[in-house]
Short mmCIF file of C-alpha atoms in Angstrom, two decimals:
data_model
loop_
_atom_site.label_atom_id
_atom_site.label_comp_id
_atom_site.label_asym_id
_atom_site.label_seq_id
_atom_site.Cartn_x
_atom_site.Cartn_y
_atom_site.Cartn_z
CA UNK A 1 -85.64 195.96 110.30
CA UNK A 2 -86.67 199.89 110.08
CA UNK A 3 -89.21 201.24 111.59
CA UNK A 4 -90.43 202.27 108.36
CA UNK A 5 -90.23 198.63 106.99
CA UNK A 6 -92.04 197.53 110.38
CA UNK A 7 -95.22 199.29 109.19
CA UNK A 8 -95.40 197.53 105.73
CA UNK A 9 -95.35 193.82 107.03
CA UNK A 10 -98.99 193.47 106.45
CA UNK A 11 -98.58 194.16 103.13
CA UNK A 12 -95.67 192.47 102.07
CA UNK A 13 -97.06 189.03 103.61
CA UNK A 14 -100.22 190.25 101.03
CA UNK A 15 -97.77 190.34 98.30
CA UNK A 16 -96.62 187.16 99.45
CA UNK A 17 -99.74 185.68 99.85
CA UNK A 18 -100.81 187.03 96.24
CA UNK A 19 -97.73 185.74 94.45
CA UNK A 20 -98.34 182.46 95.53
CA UNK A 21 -102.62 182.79 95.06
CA UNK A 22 -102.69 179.34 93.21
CA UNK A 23 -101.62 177.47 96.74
CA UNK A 24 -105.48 179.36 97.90
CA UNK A 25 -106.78 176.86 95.20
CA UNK A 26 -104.83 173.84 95.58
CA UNK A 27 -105.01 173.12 98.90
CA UNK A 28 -108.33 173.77 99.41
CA UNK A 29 -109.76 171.34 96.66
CA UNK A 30 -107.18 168.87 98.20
CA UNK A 31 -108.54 169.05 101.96
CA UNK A 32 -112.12 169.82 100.35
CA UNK A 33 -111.78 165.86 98.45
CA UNK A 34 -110.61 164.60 101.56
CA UNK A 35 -113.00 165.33 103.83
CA UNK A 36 -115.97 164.94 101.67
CA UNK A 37 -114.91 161.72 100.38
CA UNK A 38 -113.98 160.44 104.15
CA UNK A 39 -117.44 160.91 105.16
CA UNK A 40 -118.77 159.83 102.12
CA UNK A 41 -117.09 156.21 102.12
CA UNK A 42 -117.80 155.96 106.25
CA UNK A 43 -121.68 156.43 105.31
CA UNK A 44 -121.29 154.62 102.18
CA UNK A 45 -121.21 151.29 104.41
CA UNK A 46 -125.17 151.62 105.34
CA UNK A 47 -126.16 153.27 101.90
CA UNK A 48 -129.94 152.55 102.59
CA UNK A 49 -131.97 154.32 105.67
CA UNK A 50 -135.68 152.84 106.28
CA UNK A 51 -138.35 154.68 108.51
CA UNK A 52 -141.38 153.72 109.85
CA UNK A 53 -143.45 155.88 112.57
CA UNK A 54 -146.31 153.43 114.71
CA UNK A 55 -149.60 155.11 116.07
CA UNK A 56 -149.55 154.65 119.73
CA UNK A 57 -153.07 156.24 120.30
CA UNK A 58 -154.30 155.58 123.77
CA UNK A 59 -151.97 153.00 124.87
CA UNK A 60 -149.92 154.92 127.65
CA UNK A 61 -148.02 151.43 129.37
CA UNK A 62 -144.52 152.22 129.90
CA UNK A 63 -142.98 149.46 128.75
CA UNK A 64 -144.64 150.39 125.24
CA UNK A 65 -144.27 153.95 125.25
CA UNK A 66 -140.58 154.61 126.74
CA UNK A 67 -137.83 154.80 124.19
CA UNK A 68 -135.57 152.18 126.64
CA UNK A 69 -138.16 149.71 127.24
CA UNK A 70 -139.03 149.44 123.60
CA UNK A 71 -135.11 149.09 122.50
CA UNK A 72 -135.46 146.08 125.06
CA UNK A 73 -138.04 144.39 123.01
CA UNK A 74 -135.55 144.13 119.53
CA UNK A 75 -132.13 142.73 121.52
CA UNK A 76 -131.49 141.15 118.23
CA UNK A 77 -132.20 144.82 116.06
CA UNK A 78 -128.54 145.92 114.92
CA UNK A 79 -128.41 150.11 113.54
CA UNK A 80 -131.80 150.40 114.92
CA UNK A 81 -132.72 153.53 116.28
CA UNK A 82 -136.43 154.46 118.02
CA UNK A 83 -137.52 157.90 119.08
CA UNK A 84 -140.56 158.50 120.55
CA UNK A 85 -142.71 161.47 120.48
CA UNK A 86 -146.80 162.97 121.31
CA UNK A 87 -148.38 159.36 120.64
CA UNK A 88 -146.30 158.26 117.99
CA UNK A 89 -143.05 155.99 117.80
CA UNK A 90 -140.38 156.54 114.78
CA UNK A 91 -138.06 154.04 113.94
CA UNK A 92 -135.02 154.34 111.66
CA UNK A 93 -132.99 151.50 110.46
CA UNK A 94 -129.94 151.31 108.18
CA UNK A 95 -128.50 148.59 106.12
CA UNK A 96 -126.70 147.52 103.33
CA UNK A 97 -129.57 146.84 100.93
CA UNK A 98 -133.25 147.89 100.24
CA UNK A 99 -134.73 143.97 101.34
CA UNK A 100 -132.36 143.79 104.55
CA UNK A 101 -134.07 147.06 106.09
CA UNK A 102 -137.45 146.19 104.70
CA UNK A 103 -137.51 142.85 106.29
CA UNK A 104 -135.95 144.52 109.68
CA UNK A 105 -138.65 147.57 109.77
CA UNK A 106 -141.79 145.31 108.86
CA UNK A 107 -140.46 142.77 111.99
CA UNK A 108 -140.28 145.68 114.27
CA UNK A 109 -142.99 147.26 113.64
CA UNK A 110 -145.51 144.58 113.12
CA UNK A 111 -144.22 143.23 116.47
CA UNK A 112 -144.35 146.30 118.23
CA UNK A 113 -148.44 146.87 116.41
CA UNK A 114 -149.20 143.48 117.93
CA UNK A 115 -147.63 144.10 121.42
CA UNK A 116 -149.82 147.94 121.10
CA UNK A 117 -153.21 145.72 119.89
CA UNK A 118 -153.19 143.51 122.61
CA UNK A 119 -152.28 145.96 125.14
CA UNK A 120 -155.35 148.14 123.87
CA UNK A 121 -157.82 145.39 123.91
CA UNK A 122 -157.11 144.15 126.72
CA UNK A 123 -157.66 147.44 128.60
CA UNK A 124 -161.46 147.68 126.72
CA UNK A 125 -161.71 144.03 127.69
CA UNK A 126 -161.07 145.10 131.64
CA UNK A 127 -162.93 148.10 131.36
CA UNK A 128 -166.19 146.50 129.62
CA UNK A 129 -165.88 143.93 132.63
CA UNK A 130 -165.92 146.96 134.72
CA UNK A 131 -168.83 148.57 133.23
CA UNK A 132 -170.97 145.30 133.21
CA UNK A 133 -170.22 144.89 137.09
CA UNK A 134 -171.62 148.72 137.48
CA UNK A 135 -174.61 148.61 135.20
CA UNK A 136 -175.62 145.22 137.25
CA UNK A 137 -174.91 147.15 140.23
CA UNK A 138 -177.81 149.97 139.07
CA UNK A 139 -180.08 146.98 138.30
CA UNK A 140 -179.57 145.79 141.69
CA UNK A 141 -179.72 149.67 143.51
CA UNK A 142 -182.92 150.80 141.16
CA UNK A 143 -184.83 147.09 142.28
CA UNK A 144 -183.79 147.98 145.95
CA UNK A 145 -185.18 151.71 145.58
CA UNK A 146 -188.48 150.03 143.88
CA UNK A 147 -188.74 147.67 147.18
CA UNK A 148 -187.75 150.51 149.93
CA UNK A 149 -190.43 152.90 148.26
CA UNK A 150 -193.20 150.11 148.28
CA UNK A 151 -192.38 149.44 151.96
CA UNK A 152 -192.86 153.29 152.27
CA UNK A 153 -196.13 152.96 151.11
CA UNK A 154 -197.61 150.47 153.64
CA UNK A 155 -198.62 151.40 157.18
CA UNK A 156 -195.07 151.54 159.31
CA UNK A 157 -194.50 152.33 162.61
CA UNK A 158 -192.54 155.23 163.25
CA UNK A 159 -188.94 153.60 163.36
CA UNK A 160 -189.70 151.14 160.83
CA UNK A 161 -190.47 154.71 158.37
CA UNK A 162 -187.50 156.06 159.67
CA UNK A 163 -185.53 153.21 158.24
CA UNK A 164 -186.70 152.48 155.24
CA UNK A 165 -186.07 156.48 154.25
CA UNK A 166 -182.57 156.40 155.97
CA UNK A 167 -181.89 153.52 153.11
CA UNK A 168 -183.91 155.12 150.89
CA UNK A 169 -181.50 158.07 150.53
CA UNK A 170 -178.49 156.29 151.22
CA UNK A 171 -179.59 153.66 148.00
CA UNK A 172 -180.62 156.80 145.96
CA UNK A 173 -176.76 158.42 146.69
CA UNK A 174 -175.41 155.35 145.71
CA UNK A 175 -176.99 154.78 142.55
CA UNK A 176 -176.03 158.26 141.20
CA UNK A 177 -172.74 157.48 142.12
CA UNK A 178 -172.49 154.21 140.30
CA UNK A 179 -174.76 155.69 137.47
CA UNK A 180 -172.44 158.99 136.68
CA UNK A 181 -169.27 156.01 136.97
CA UNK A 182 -171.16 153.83 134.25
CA UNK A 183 -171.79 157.39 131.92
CA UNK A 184 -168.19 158.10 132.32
CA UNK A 185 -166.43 154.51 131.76
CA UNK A 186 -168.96 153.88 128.84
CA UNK A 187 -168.27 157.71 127.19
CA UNK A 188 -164.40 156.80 127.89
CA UNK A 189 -164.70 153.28 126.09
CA UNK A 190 -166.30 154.62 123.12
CA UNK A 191 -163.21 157.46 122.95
CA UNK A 192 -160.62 154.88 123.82
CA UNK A 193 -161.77 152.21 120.62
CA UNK A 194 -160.91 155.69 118.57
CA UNK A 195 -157.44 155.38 119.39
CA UNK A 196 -156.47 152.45 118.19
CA UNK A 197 -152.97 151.64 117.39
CA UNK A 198 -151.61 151.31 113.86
CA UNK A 199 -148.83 151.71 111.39
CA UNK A 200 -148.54 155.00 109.86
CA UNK A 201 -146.48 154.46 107.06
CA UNK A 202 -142.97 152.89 106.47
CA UNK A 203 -140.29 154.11 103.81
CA UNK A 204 -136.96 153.06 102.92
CA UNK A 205 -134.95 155.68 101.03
CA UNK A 206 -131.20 155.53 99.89
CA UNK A 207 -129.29 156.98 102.95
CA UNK A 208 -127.72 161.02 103.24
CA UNK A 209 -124.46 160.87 101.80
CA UNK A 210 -123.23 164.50 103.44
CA UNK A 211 -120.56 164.68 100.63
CA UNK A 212 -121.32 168.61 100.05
CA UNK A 213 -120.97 169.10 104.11
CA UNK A 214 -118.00 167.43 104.13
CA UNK A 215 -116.72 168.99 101.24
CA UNK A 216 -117.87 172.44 102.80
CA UNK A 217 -116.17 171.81 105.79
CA UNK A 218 -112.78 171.07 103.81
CA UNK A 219 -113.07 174.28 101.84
CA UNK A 220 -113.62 176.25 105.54
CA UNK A 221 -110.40 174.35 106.88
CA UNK A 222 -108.09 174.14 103.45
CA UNK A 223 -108.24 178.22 103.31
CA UNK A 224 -107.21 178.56 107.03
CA UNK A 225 -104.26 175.91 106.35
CA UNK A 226 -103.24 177.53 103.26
CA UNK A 227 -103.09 180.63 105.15
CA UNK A 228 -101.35 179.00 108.07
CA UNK A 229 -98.67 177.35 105.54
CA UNK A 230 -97.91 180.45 103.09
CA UNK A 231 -97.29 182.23 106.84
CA UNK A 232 -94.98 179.40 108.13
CA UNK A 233 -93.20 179.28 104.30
CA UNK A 234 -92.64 183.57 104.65
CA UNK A 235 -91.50 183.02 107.76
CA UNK A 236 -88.94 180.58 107.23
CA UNK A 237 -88.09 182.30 103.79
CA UNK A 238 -87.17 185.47 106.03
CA UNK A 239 -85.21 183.65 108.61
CA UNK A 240 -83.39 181.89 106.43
CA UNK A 241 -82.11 185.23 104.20
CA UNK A 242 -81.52 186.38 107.16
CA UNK A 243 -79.14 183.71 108.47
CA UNK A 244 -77.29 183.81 104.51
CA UNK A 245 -76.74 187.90 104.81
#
């Protein structure tokens, strides 16, 4: 070949191309059916997708509130998956019909709300125990302060006075102590009831087919093989006039 011809090459695989412009829409609507109907018919098995998202609130227990430890509590849960976010727990199950992921979902997640209830009451139980140990503990430190300051008041020799205010102080300490503990556990009760557990809602919707992805994706890759082939088929014309002359 010239040098001349050399700088037209370019242009005559344009020509090429352009002569042969109806392969640009052939192939792509072939590769573009293809792929969007091959992930159509694999998602087409689980046409249904269910979601339900659980209200933690103030239950912080591992086991209840770690994506792995909650998967452990459904061994039997096929196409479940759980992800777990700021207080809240989303799970998303797919199946073949509306009832079959309805019937999954509301076992999960009523199980899971029941596992959260009694895991929250029985932390209010614990903590009410709590409080009623340090409120009788007040009653007990306020009667002793009542009984130190009437000793106080009678006629006491010097290191019997001495005592009495040494356990006077040390009584008075304590009770402040167990007083601002009471404040604080009963203030942290009332907050805690607020954050009870619950389902937020639940939803089962006919599953994503990605059809128009797909099919995007085919368009993308039937242009760059229709390219690729109209290259090859130039190519091979060439060498093969050139073998004939």
């Amino acid at each position: 070949m010239s040098e001349d011809k050399k700088r037209f090459v370019l242009y005559e695989y344009l020509m090429y191309f352009w002569k042969r412009k109806h392969y640009f829409l052939i192939v792509p609507i072939i590769t573009m059916l293809l792929a969007g109907g091959a992930v159509y018919f694999l998602k087409k098995d689980m046409p249904y997708t269910g979601q339900a998202v659980v209200y933690t609130g103030g239950v912080t227990s591992p086991d209840l509130t770690r994506e792995n430890n909650i998967a452990a509590r459904f061994p039997d849960e096929e196409n479940l998956e759980i992800f777990v976010s700021s207080k809240q727990v989303k799970f998303t199950k797919i199946g073949n019909t509306v009832k079959e992921v309805e019937q999954s979902l509301n076992r999960v997640t009523e199980k899971y709300e029941d596992d959260l209830i009694e895991n929250f009451e029985g932390r209010i139980k614990a903590s009410e125990v709590y409080l009623k140990s340090l409120d009788t503990r007040v009653t007990v430190l306020q009667k002793a302060i009542a009984s130190y300051n009437q000793e106080l008041e009678k006629g006491l020799a010097q290191d019997q006075y001495e005592d009495f205010t040494a356990l006077l102080i040390e009584t008075e300490k304590e009770l402040s102590e167990a007083d601002a503990t009471a404040h604080r556990m009963r203030s942290d009760i009332e907050f805690f009831k607020k954050e009870e557990p619950k389902i937020l809602f639940e939803n089962v919707t006919q599953s994503k087919t990605y059809f128009k992805e797909g099919a995007a994706i085919g368009l993308i890759l039937g242009l760059v093989l229709t390219v690729l082939l109209l290259a090859l088929m130039k190519y091979l014309s060439e060498g093969r006039r050139y073998y004939n002359d």
